[in-house]
Short mmCIF file of C-alpha atoms in Angstrom, two decimals:
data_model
loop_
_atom_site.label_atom_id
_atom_site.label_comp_id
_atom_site.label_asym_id
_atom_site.label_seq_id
_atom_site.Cartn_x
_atom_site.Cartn_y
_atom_site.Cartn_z
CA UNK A 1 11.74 3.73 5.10
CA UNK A 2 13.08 3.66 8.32
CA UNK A 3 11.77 1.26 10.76
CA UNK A 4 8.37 2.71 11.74
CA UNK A 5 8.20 5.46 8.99
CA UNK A 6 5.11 6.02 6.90
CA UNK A 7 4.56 5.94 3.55
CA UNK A 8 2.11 7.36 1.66
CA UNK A 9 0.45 6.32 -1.29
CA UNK A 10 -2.10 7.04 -3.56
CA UNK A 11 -3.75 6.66 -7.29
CA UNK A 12 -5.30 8.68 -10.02
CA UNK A 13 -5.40 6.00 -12.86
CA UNK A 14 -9.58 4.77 -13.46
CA UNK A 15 -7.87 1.75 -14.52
CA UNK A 16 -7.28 0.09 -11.05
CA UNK A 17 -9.92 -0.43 -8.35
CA UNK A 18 -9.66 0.31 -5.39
CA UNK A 19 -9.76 -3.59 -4.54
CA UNK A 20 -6.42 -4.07 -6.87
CA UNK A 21 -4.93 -1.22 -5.84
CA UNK A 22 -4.99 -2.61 -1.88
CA UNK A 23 -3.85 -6.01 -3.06
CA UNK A 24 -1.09 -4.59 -5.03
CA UNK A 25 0.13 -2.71 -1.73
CA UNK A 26 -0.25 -5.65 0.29
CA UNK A 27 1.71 -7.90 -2.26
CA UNK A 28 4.45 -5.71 -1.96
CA UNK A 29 4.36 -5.70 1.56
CA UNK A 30 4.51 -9.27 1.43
CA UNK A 31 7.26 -9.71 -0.74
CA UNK A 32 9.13 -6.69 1.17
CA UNK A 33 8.30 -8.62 4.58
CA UNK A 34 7.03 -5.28 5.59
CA UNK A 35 3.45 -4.84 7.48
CA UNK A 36 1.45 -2.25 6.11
CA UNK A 37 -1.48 -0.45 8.43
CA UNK A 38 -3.58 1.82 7.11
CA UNK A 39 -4.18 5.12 8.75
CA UNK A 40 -6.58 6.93 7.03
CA UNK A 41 -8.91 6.29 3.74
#
């Protein structure tokens, strides 16, 4: 993405929570040394 771009995301599988499903995005972030913000829920 470029600097400032948005990406959108999202789930269908009952098998994640909503709770793992955040912490997943926001261990990629990390690792990516990205920060997320989220814009709408």
């Amino acid at each position: 993405l470029p600097r400032g771009g948005y990406l959108a995301t999202c789930s269908c599988s009952h098998f994640a929570s909503e709770e793992l499903f955040v912490k997943m995005l926001r261990d990629a972030a990390r690792d990516a040394g990205v920060q997320l913000r989220q814009i709408e829920a």
